[in-house]
XYZ file of C-alpha atoms in Angstrom:
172
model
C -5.670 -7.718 -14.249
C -3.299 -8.521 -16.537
C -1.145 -6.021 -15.704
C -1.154 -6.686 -12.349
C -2.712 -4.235 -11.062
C -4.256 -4.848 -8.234
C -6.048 -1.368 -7.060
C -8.326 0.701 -8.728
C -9.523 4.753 -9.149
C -12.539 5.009 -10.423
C -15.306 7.944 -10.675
C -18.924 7.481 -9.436
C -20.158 9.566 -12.701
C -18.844 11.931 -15.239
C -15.704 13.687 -13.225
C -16.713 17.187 -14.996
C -20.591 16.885 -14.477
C -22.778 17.532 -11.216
C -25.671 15.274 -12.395
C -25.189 11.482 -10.896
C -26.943 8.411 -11.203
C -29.420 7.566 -8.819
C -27.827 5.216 -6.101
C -30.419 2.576 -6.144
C -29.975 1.501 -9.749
C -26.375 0.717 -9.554
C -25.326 -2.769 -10.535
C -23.006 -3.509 -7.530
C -23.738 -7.065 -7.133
C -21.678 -7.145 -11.124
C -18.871 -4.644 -9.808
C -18.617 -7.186 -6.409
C -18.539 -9.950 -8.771
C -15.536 -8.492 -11.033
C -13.561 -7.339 -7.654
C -13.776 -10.615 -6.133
C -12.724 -12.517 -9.388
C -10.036 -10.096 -10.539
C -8.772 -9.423 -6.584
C -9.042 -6.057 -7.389
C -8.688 -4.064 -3.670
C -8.679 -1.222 -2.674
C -10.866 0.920 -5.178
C -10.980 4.552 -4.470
C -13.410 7.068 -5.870
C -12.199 10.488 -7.306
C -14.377 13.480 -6.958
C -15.661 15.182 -9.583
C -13.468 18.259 -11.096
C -15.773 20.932 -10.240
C -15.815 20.829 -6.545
C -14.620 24.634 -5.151
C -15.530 24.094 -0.716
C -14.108 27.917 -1.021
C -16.683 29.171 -3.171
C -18.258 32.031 -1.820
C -21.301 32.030 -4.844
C -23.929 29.728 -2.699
C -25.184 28.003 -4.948
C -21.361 25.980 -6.202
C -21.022 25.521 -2.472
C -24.466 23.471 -2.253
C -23.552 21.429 -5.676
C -20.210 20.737 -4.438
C -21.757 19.394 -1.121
C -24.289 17.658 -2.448
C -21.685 16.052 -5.325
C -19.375 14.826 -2.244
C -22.229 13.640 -0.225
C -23.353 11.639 -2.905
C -19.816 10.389 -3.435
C -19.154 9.443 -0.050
C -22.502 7.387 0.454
C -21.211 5.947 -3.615
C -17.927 4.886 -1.481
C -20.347 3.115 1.373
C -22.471 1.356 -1.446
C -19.080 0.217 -3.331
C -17.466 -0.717 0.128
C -15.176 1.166 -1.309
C -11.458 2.946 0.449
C -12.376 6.340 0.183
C -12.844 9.518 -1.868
C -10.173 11.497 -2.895
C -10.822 15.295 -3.204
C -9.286 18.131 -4.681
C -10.992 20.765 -2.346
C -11.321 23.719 -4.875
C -9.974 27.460 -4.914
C -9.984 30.395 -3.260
C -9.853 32.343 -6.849
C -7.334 34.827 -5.220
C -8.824 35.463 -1.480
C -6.198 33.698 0.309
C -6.680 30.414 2.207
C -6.819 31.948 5.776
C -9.999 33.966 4.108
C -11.739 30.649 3.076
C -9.763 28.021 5.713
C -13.137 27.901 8.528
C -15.339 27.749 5.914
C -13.788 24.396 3.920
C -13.201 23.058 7.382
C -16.555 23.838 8.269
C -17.849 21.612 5.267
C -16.030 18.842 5.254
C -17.233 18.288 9.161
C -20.582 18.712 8.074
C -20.422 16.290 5.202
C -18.463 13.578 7.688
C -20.960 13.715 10.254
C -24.008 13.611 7.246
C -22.740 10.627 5.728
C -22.581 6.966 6.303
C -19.822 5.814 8.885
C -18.217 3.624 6.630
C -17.027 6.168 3.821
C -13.667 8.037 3.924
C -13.190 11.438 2.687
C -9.730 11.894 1.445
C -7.942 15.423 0.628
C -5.518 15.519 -2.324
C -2.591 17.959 -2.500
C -3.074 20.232 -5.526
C -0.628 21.496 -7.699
C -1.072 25.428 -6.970
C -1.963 26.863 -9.848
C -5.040 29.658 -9.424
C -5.140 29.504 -6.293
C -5.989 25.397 -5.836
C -5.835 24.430 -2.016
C -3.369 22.184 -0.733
C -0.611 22.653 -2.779
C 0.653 23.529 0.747
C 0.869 20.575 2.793
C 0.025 23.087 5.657
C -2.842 23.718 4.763
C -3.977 20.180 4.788
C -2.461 19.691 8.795
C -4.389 22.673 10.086
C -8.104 21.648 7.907
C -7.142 18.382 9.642
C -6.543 20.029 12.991
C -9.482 22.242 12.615
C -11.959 19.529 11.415
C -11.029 17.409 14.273
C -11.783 20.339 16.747
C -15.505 20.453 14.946
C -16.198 16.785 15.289
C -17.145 13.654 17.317
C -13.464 11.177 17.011
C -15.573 8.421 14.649
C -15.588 11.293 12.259
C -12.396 12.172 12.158
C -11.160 8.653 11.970
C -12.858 9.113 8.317
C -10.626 11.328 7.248
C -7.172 11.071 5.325
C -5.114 12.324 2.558
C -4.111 11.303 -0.739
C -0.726 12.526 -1.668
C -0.005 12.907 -5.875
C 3.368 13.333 -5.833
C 3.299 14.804 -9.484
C 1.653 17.701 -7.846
C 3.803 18.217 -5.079
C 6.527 17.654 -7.561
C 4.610 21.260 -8.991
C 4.128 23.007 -6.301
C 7.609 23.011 -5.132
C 8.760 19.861 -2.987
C 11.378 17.507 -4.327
């Protein structure tokens, strides 16, 4: 606070391992304590590193569901302004290969999860194949999601733009 700041990114866990907390035995009452007396709002959540919604090996789909699940209920629990998601790779298969499939999850996790939480998409930077380095490709998951779902859940969805890694992948 003595900074100034006056917004915070945090992680619900360790951003480069799947195992998490139990929900129930967070402190939040201390963390809605600190908030309140430090005005500390909005706080964001970031995802965890390992996330791939592209992965076509089952079981790295399931943990990266699972992982983002548990992070948006994490952003419910906090009262918290969102997560913010890098959505993974498609290790070389193209994005209109993978593009129903990511789509596909992300509706599935919106409608699974409290009504409360946001799920936002971050632009990556390119590099291996990373999604959303294209700001395209974020528009048409956003079109496509919104054809798969109920309007409450897409009103839960946004994006979070890091202009370092737009800077990267080619806009100035």
């Amino acid at each position: 606070y003595a900074l100034g700041a006056t917004c915070a990114q945090i992680f619900s866990g360790s951003p480069r391992v799947w195992k998490r907390a139990e929900l129930s035995l967070l402190n939040t009452e201390k963390m809605f304590s600190k908030k309140e007396e430090l005005h500390v709002e909005p706080i964001f959540t970031h995802s965890l590193y390992l996330i791939n919604l592209a992965s076509q090996k089952p079981d790295l789909l399931q943990k990266s569901f699972a992982a983002l699940k548990y992070d948006l209920e994490f952003d419910s629990l906090i009262k918290g302004s969102g997560i913010i998601v890098h959505l993974g790779s498609h290790l070389g298969l193209g994005f209109d290969s993978i593009k129903e499939q990511v789509a596909s999850q992300i509706a599935l996790l919106l409608a699974q999860t409290p009504q409360d939480s946001t799920f936002l998409i971050e632009n990556s930077a390119g590099q291996k194949g990373k999604l959303c380095s294209d700001l395209a490709e974020i528009a048409w998951l956003f079109e496509a999601v919104g054809k798969k779902s109920e309007k409450s859940v897409q009103d839960r969805l946004g994006w979070c733009l890091d202009t370092c890694h737009a800077h990267a992948a080619g806009y100035t």
